[in-house]
GROMACS .gro file of C-alpha atoms in nm:
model
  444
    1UNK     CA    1   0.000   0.000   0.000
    2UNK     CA    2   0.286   0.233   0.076
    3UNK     CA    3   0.443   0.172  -0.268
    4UNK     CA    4   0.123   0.250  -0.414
    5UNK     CA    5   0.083   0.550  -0.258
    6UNK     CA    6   0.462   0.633  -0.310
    7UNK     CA    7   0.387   0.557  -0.667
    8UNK     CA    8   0.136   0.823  -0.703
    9UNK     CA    9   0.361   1.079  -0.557
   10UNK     CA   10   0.568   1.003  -0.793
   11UNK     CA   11   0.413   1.040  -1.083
   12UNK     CA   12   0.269   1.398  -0.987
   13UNK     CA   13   0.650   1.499  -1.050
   14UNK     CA   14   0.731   1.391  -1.377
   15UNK     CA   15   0.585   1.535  -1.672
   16UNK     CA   16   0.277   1.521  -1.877
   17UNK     CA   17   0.387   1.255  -2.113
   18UNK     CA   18   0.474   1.049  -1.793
   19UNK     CA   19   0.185   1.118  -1.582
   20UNK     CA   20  -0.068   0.887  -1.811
   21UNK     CA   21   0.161   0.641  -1.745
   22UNK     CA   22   0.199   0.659  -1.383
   23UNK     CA   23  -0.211   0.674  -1.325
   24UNK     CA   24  -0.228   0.355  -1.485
   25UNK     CA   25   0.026   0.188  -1.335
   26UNK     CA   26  -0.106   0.298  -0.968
   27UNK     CA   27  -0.499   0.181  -1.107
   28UNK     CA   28  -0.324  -0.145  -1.174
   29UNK     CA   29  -0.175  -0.191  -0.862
   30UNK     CA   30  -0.457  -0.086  -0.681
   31UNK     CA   31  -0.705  -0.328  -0.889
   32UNK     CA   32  -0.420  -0.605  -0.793
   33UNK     CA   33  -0.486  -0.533  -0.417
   34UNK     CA   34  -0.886  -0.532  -0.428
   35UNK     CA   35  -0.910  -0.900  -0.363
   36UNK     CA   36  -0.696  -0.937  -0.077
   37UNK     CA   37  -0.836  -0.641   0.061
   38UNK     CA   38  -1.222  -0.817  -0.015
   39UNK     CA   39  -1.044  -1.110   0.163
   40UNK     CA   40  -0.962  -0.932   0.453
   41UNK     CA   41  -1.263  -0.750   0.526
   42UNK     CA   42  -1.450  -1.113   0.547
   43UNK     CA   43  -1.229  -1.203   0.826
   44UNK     CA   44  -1.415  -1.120   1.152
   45UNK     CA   45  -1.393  -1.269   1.507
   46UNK     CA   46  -1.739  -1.353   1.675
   47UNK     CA   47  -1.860  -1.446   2.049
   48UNK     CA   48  -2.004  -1.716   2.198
   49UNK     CA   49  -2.110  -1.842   2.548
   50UNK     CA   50  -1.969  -2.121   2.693
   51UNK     CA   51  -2.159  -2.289   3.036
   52UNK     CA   52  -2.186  -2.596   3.209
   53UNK     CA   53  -2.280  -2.778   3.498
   54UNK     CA   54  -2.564  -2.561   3.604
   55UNK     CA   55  -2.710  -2.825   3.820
   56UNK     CA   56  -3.016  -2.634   3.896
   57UNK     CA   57  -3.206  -2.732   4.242
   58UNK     CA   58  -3.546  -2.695   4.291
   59UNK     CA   59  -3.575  -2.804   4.643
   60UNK     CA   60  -3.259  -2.612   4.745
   61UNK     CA   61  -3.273  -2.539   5.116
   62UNK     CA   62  -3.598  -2.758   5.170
   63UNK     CA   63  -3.544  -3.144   5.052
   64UNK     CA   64  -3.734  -3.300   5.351
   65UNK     CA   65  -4.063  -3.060   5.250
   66UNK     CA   66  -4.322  -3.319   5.062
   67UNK     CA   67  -4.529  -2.984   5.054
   68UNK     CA   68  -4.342  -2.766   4.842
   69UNK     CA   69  -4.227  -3.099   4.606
   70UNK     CA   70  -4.614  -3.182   4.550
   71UNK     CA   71  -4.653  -2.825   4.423
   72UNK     CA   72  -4.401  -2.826   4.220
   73UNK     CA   73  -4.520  -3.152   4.065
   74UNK     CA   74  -4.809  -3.025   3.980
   75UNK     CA   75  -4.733  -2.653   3.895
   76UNK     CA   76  -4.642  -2.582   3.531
   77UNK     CA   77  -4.277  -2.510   3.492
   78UNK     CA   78  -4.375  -2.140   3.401
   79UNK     CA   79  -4.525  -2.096   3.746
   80UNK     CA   80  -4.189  -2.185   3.924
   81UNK     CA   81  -4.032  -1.848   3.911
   82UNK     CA   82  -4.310  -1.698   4.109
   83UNK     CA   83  -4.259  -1.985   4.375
   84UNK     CA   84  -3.856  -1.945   4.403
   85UNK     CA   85  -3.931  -1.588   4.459
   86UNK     CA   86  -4.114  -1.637   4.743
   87UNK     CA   87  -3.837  -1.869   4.923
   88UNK     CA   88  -3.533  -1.698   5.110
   89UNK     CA   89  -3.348  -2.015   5.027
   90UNK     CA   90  -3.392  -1.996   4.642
   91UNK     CA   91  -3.298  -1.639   4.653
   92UNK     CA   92  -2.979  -1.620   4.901
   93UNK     CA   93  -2.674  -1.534   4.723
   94UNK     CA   94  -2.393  -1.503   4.923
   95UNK     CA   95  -2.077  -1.701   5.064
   96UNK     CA   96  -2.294  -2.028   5.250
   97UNK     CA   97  -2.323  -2.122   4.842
   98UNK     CA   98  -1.998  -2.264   4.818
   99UNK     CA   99  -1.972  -2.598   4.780
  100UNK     CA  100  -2.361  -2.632   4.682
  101UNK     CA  101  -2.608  -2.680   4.387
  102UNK     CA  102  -2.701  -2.396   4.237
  103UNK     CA  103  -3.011  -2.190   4.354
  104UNK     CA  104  -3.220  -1.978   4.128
  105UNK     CA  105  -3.065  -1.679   4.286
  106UNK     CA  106  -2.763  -1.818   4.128
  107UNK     CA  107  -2.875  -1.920   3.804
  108UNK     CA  108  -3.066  -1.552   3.732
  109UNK     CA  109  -2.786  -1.348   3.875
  110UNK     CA  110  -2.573  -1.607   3.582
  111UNK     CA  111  -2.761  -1.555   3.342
  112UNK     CA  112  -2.805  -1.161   3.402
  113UNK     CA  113  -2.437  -1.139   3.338
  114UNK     CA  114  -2.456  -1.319   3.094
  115UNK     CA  115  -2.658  -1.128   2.873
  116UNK     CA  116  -2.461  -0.799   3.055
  117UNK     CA  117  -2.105  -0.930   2.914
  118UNK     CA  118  -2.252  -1.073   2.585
  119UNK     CA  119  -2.594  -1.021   2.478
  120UNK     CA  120  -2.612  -1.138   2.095
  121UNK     CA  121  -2.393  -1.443   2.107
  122UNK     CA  122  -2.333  -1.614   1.796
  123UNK     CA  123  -2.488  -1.902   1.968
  124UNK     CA  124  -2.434  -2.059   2.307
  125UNK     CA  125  -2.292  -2.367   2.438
  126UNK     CA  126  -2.405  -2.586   2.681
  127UNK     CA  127  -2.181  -2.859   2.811
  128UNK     CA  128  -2.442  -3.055   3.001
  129UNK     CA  129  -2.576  -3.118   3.367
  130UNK     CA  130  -2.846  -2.957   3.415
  131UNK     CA  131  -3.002  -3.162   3.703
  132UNK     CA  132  -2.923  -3.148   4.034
  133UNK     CA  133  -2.737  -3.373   4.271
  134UNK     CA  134  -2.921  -3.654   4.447
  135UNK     CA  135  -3.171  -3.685   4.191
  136UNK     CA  136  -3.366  -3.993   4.174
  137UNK     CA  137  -3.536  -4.179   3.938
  138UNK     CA  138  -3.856  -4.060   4.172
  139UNK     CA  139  -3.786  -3.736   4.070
  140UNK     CA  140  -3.845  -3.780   3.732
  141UNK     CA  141  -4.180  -3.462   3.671
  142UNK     CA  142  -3.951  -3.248   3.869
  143UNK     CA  143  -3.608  -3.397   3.634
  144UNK     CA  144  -3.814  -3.280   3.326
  145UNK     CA  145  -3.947  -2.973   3.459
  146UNK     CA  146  -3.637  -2.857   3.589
  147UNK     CA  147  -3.460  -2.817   3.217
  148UNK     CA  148  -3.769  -2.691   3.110
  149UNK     CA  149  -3.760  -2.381   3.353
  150UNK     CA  150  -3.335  -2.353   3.281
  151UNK     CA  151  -3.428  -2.345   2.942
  152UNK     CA  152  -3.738  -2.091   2.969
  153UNK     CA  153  -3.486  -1.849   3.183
  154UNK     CA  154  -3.234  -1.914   2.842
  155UNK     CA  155  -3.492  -1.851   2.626
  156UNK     CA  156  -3.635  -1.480   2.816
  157UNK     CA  157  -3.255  -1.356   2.852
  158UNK     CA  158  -3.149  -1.439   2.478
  159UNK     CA  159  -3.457  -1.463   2.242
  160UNK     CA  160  -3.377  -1.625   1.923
  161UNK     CA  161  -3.060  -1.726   2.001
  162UNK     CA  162  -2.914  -2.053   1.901
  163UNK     CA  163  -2.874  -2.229   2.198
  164UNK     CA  164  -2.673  -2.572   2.150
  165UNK     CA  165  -2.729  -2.827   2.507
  166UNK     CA  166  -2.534  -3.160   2.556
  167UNK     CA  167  -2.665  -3.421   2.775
  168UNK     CA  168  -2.436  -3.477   3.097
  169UNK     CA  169  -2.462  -3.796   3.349
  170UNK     CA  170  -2.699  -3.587   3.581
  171UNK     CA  171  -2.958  -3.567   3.276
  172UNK     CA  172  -3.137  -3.863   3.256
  173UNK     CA  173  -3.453  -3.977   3.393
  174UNK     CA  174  -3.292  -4.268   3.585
  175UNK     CA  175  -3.000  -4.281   3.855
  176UNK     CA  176  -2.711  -4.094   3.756
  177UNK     CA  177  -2.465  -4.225   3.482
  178UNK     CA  178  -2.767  -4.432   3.350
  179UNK     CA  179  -2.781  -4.377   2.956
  180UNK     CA  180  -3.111  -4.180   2.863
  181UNK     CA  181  -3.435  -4.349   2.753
  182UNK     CA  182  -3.613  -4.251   2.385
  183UNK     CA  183  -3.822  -4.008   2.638
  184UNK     CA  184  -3.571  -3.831   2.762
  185UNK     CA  185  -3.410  -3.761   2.389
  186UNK     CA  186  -3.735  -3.682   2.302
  187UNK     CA  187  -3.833  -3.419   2.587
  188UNK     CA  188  -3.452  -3.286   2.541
  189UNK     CA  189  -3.490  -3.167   2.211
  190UNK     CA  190  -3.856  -3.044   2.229
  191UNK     CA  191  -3.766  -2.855   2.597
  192UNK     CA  192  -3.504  -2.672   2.346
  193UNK     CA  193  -3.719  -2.588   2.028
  194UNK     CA  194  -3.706  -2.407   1.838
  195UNK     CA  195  -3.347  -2.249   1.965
  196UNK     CA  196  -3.231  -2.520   1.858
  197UNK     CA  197  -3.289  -2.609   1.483
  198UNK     CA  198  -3.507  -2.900   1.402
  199UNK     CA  199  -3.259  -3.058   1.213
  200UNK     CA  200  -3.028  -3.069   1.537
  201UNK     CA  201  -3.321  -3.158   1.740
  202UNK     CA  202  -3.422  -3.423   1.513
  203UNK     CA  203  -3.119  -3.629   1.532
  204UNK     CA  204  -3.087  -3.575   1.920
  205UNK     CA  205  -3.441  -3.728   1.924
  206UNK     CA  206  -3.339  -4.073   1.719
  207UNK     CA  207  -2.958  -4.095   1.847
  208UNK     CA  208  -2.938  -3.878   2.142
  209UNK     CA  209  -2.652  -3.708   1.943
  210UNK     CA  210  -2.664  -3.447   1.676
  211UNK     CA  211  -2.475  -3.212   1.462
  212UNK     CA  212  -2.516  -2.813   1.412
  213UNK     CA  213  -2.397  -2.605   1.122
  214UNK     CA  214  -2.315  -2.230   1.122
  215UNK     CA  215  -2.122  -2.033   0.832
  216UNK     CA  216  -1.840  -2.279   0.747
  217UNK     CA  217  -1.798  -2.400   1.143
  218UNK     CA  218  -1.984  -2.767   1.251
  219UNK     CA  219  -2.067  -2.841   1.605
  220UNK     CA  220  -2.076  -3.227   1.719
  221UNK     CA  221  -2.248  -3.294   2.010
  222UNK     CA  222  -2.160  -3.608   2.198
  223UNK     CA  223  -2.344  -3.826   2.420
  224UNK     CA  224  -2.032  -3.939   2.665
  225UNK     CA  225  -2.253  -4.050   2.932
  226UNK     CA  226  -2.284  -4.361   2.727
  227UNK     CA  227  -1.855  -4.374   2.720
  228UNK     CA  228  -1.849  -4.328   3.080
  229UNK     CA  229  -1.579  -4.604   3.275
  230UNK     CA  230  -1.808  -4.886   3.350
  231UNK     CA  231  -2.100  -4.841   3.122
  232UNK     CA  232  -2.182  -5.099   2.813
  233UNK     CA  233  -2.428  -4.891   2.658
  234UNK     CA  234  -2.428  -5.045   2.274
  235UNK     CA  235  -2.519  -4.720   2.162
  236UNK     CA  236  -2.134  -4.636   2.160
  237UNK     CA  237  -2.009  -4.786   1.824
  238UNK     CA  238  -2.268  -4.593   1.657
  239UNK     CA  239  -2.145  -4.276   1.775
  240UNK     CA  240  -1.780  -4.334   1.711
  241UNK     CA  241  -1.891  -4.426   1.356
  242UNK     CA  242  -2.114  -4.092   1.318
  243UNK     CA  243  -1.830  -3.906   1.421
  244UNK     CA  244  -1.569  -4.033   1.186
  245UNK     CA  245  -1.796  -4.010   0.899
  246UNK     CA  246  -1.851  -3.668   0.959
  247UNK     CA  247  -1.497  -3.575   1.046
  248UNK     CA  248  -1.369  -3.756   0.661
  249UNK     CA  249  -1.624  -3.555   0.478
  250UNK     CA  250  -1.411  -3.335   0.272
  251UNK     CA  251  -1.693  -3.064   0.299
  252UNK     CA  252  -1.628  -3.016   0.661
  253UNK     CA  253  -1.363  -2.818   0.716
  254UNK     CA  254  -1.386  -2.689   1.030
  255UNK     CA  255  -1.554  -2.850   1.382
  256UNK     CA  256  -1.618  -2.767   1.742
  257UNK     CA  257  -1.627  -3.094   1.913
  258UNK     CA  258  -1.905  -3.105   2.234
  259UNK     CA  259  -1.943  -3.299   2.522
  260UNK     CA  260  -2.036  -3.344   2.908
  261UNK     CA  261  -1.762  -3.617   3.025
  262UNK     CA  262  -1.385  -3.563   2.912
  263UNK     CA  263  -1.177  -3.870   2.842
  264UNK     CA  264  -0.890  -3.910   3.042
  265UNK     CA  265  -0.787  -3.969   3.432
  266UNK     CA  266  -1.055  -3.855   3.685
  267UNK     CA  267  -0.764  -3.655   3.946
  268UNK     CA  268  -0.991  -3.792   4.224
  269UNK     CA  269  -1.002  -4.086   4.265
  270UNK     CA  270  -0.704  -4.214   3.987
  271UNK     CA  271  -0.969  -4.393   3.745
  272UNK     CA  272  -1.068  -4.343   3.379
  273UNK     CA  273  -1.349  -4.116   3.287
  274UNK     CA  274  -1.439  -4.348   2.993
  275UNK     CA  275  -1.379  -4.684   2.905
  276UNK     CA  276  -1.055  -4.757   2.815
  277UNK     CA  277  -1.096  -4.865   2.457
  278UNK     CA  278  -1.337  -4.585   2.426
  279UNK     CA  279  -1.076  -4.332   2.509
  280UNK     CA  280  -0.850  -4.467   2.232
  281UNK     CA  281  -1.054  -4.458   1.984
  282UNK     CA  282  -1.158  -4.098   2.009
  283UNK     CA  283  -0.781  -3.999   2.098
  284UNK     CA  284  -0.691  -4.169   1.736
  285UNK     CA  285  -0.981  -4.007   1.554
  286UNK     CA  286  -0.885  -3.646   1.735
  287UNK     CA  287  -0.549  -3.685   1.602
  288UNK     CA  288  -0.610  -3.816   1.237
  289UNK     CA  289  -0.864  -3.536   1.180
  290UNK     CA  290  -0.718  -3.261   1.436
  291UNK     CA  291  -0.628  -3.035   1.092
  292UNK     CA  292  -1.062  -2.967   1.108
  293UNK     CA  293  -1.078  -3.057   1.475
  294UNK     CA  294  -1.029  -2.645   1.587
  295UNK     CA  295  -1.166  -2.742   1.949
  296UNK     CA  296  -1.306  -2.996   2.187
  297UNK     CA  297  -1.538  -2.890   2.479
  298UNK     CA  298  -1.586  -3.061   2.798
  299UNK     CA  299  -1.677  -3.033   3.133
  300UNK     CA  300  -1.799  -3.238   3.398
  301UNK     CA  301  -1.505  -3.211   3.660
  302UNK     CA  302  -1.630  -2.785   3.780
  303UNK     CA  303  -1.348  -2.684   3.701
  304UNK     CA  304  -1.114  -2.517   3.438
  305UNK     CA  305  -0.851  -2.732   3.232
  306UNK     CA  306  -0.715  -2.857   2.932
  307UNK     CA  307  -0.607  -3.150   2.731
  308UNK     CA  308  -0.354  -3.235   2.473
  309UNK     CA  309  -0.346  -3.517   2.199
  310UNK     CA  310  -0.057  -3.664   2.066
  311UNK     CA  311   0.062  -3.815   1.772
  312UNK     CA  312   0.247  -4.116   1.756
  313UNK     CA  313   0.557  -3.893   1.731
  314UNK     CA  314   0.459  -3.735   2.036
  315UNK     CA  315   0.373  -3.417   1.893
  316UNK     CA  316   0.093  -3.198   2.003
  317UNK     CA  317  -0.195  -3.114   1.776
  318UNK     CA  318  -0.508  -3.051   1.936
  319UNK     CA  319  -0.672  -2.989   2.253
  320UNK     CA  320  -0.949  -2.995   2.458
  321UNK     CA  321  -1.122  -2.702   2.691
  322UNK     CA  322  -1.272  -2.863   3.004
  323UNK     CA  323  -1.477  -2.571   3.122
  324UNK     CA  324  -1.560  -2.469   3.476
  325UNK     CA  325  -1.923  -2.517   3.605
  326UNK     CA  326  -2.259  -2.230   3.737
  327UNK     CA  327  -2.306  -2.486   4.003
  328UNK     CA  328  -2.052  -2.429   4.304
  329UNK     CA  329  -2.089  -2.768   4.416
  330UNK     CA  330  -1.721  -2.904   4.398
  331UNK     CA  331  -1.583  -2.600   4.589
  332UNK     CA  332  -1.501  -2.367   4.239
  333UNK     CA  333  -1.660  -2.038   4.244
  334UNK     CA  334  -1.962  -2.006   3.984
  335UNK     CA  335  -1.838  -1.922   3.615
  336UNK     CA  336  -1.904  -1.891   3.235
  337UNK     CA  337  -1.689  -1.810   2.974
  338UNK     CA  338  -1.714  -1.591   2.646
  339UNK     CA  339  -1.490  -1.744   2.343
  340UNK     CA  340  -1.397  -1.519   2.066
  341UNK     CA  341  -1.294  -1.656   1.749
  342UNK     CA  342  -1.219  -1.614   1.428
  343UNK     CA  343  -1.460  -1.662   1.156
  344UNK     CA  344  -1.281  -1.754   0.861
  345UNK     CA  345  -1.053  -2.034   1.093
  346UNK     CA  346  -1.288  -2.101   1.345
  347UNK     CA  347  -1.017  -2.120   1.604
  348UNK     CA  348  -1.036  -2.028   1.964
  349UNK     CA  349  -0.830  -1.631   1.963
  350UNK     CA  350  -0.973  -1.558   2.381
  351UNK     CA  351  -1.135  -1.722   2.662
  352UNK     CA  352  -1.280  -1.505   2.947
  353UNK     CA  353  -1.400  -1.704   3.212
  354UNK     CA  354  -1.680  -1.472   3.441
  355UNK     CA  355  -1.679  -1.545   3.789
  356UNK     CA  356  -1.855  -1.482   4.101
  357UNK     CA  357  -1.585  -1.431   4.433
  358UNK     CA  358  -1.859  -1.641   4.633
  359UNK     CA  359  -1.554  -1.649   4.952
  360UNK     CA  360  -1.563  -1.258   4.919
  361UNK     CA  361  -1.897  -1.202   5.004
  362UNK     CA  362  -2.033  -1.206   5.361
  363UNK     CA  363  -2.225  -1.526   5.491
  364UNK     CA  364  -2.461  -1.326   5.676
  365UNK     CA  365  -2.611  -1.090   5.409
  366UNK     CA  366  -2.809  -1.185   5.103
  367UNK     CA  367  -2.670  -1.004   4.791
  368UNK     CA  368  -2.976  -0.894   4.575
  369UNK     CA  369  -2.748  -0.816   4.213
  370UNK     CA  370  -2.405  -1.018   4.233
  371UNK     CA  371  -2.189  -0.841   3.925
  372UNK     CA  372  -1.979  -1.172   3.791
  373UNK     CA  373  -1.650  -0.915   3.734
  374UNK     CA  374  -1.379  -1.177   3.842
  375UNK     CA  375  -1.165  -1.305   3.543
  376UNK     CA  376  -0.966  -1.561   3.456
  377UNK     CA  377  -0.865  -1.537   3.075
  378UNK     CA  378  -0.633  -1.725   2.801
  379UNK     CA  379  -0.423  -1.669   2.682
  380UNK     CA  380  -0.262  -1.468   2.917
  381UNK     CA  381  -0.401  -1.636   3.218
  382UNK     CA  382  -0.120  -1.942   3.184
  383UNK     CA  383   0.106  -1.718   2.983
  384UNK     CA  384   0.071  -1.871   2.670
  385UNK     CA  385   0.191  -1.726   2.353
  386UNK     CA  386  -0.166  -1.841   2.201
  387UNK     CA  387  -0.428  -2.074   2.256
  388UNK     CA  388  -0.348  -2.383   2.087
  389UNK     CA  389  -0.223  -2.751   2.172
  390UNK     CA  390   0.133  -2.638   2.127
  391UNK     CA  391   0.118  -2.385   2.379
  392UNK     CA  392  -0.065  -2.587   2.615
  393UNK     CA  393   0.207  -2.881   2.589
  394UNK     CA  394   0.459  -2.638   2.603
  395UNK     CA  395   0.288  -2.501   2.945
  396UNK     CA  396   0.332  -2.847   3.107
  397UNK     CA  397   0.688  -2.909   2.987
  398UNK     CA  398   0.767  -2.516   3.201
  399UNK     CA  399   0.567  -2.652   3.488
  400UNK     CA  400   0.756  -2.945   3.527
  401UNK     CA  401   1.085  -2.725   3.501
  402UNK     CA  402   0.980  -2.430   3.724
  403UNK     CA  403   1.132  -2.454   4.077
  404UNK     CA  404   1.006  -2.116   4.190
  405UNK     CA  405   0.592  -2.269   4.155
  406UNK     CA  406   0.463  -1.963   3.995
  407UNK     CA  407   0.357  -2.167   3.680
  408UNK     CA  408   0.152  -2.400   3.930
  409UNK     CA  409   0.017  -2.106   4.173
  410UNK     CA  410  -0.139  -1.984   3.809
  411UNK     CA  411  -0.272  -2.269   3.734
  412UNK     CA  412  -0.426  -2.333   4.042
  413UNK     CA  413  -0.605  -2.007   4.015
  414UNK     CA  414  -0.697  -2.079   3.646
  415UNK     CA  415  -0.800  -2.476   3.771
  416UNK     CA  416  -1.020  -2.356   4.075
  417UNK     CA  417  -1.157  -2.047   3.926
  418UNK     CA  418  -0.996  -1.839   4.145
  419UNK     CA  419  -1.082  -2.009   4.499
  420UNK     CA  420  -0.846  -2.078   4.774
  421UNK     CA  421  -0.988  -2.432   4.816
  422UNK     CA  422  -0.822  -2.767   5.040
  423UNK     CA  423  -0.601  -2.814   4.727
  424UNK     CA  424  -0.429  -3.141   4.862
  425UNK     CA  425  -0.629  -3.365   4.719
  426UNK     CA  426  -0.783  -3.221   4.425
  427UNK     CA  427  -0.495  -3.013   4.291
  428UNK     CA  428  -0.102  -3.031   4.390
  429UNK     CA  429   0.208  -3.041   4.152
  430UNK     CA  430   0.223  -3.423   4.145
  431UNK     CA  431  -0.168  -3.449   4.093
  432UNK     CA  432  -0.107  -3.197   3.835
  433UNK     CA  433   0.150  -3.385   3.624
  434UNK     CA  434  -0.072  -3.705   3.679
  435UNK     CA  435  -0.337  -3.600   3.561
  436UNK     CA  436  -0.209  -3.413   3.215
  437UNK     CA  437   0.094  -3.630   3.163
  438UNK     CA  438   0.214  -3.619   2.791
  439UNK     CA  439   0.128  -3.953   2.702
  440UNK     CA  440  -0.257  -3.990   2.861
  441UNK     CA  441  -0.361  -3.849   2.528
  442UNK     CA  442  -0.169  -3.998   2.268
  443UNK     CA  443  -0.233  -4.213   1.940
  444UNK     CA  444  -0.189  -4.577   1.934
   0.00000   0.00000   0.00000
């Protein structure tokens, strides 16, 4: 552009029988440029919301009263916010929540930031568990009416917004881990109409997993309660197979992968999240397609982290975003995160994870509008150049050289959302290298 304009300046100096010439030539470079500048002007980033684990409880604060669970039975899902209103419980927002299912106090003051940090997503994510704790297969009206109301509270703050939901091991209408029944798929998808599209909604309702397409980016939502360690659901095979097909069709360039359960170690308790041969197979199909595969999504554990695939040839090249939870019940303060990316690439440029401080605010008072202005953001959160699997391995190869435990004091912040939790179990620098160590993820 500089020559060009050099060029121009040029030609104003020489004389007439030179000037023709130099117009033309500056036309000509400037009709040369036009299509990289068209190019570049169709490059854009967009926003998107990110959530999980709400784990919504309707009888929060009053599980032994038959009373109010008969009248919420029996009241419409509509009629629910009236009733929560009404209970000091359901509205108490203040440091006693840590460590609990969320309340609707909670869940309105989540969504109300939310829609204050980024109110025309280009669609939002959610990565499953919506039910509470404790559930039972008893509780099966108040199962169905309970993602009803989350989604009716999605719907008010963000009309017409596509709203993508992936089942989690809470969401079922049996005991927890159980795979969901036709019923369930079936109430899923219509509980989520029409934000999300019927196409989507129709495959959720036949396979219990589904695909969504925006601009040139797919979204895959997985079903890994059905891959979870122990479980022998045959629906499995299927899903692996879906996936693949998808993933080798050369019009599909670029995918968001989304799920509730991560594969991998569970840092708890030292077991596998999925099946063993379960986990291969997707860690092999992540890294034969990972040139489309721009991101994976997960959740489940409440908390924030990552995950790295390797090749054969132990190089890194993808990863996977377990995202931290609304629900406060594993001792992380309540989050959601807004992901900026590019358009044209579809690859992950930001992450802002929104939190509430719930240790910060006083046990004794009830805080009427909580403002969600704690952050916890990649890249610079873990000091990574950018976010990407090579950054992320490189991150763990530093940790496990850094004697001065700055590298791990950051992550713990980034892992815990920012709480000052009893780390010793759940996060510590052997833990840490445990549960991310370079070869948990790698092709076979």
């Amino acid at each position: 552009m500089l020559k060009f304009i050099a060029a121009c300046f040029l030609s104003k100096t020489l004389n007439m029988k030179n000037h023709f010439y130099g117009l033309s030539l500056g036309l000509l470079i400037l009709l040369n440029l036009l299509p990289s500048f068209n190019s570049f002007s169709q490059v854009t980033t967009k926003k998107c919301l990110i959530v999980s684990d709400i784990h919504f409880d309707p009888l929060f604060g009053a599980h032994s009263d038959t009373v109010l669970k008969r009248k919420l039975e029996r009241s419409s899902f509509e009629e629910w916010k009236k009733i929560f209103e009404s209970s000091t419980a359901q509205m108490t927002i203040n440091a006693s929540l840590l460590f609990q299912d969320a309340n609707y106090g909670i869940l309105e003051s989540a969504l109300d930031n939310m829609k204050a940090k980024l109110p025309h997503p280009a669609f939002i994510i959610i990565a499953g568990d919506f039910i509470w704790h404790r559930a039972t297969p008893a509780d099966s009206v108040l199962k169905r009416k309970c993602v009803q109301f989350i989604a009716l509270l999605f719907k008010e703050h963000f009309p017409g917004a596509t709203i993508i939901p992936a089942m989690g091991n809470n969401d079922t209408y049996g005991a927890d881990y159980i795979l969901q029944d036709p019923k369930f798929f079936n109430d899923f998808a219509d509980t989520w109409a029409p934000n999300l599209p019927k196409s989507s909604g129709d495959q959720l309702k036949k396979q219990g997993y589904y695909s969504y397409e925006t601009g040139n980016l797919k979204l895959m939502v997985m079903n890994s309660a059905s891959l979870s360690f122990g479980s022998h659901y045959p629906q499995a095979p299927a899903m692996f197979s879906w996936l693949q097909t998808n993933l080798s069709d050369d019009k599909t360039k670029n995918v968001w992968i989304v799920m509730h359960i991560p594969p991998g170690s569970n840092v708890y308790n030292g077991s596998n999240f999925w099946n063993a041969g379960y986990t291969q197979t997707f860690i092999n199909t992540v890294v034969k397609y990972s040139s489309k595969i721009k991101l994976s999504i997960a959740s489940h554990t409440h908390f924030n982290d990552f995950r790295v695939f390797y090749n054969a040839a132990n190089n890194p090249v993808s990863y996977m975003r377990i995202v931290p939870s609304i629900g406060s019940n594993h001792g992380n303060n309540p989050s959601f995160e807004v992901a900026e990316f590019n358009s044209a690439t579809c690859r992950v440029i930001k992450e802002t994870n929104y939190y509430l401080d719930l240790a910060a605010l006083p046990k004794d008072k009830v805080v009427t509008q909580a403002l969600w202005e704690n952050t916890i953001s990649l890249p610079t959160g873990l000091k990574l150049g950018e976010i990407s699997a090579g950054d992320f391995s490189k991150f763990m190869d530093k940790l496990k050289a850094d004697q001065s435990g700055q590298l791990l004091n950051d992550y713990k912040k980034f892992y815990t959302v920012g709480t000052k939790i009893d780390s010793s179990i759940r996060i510590n620098k052997v833990n840490y290298l445990k549960y991310l160590k370079a070869d948990s993820l790698k092709e076979k």
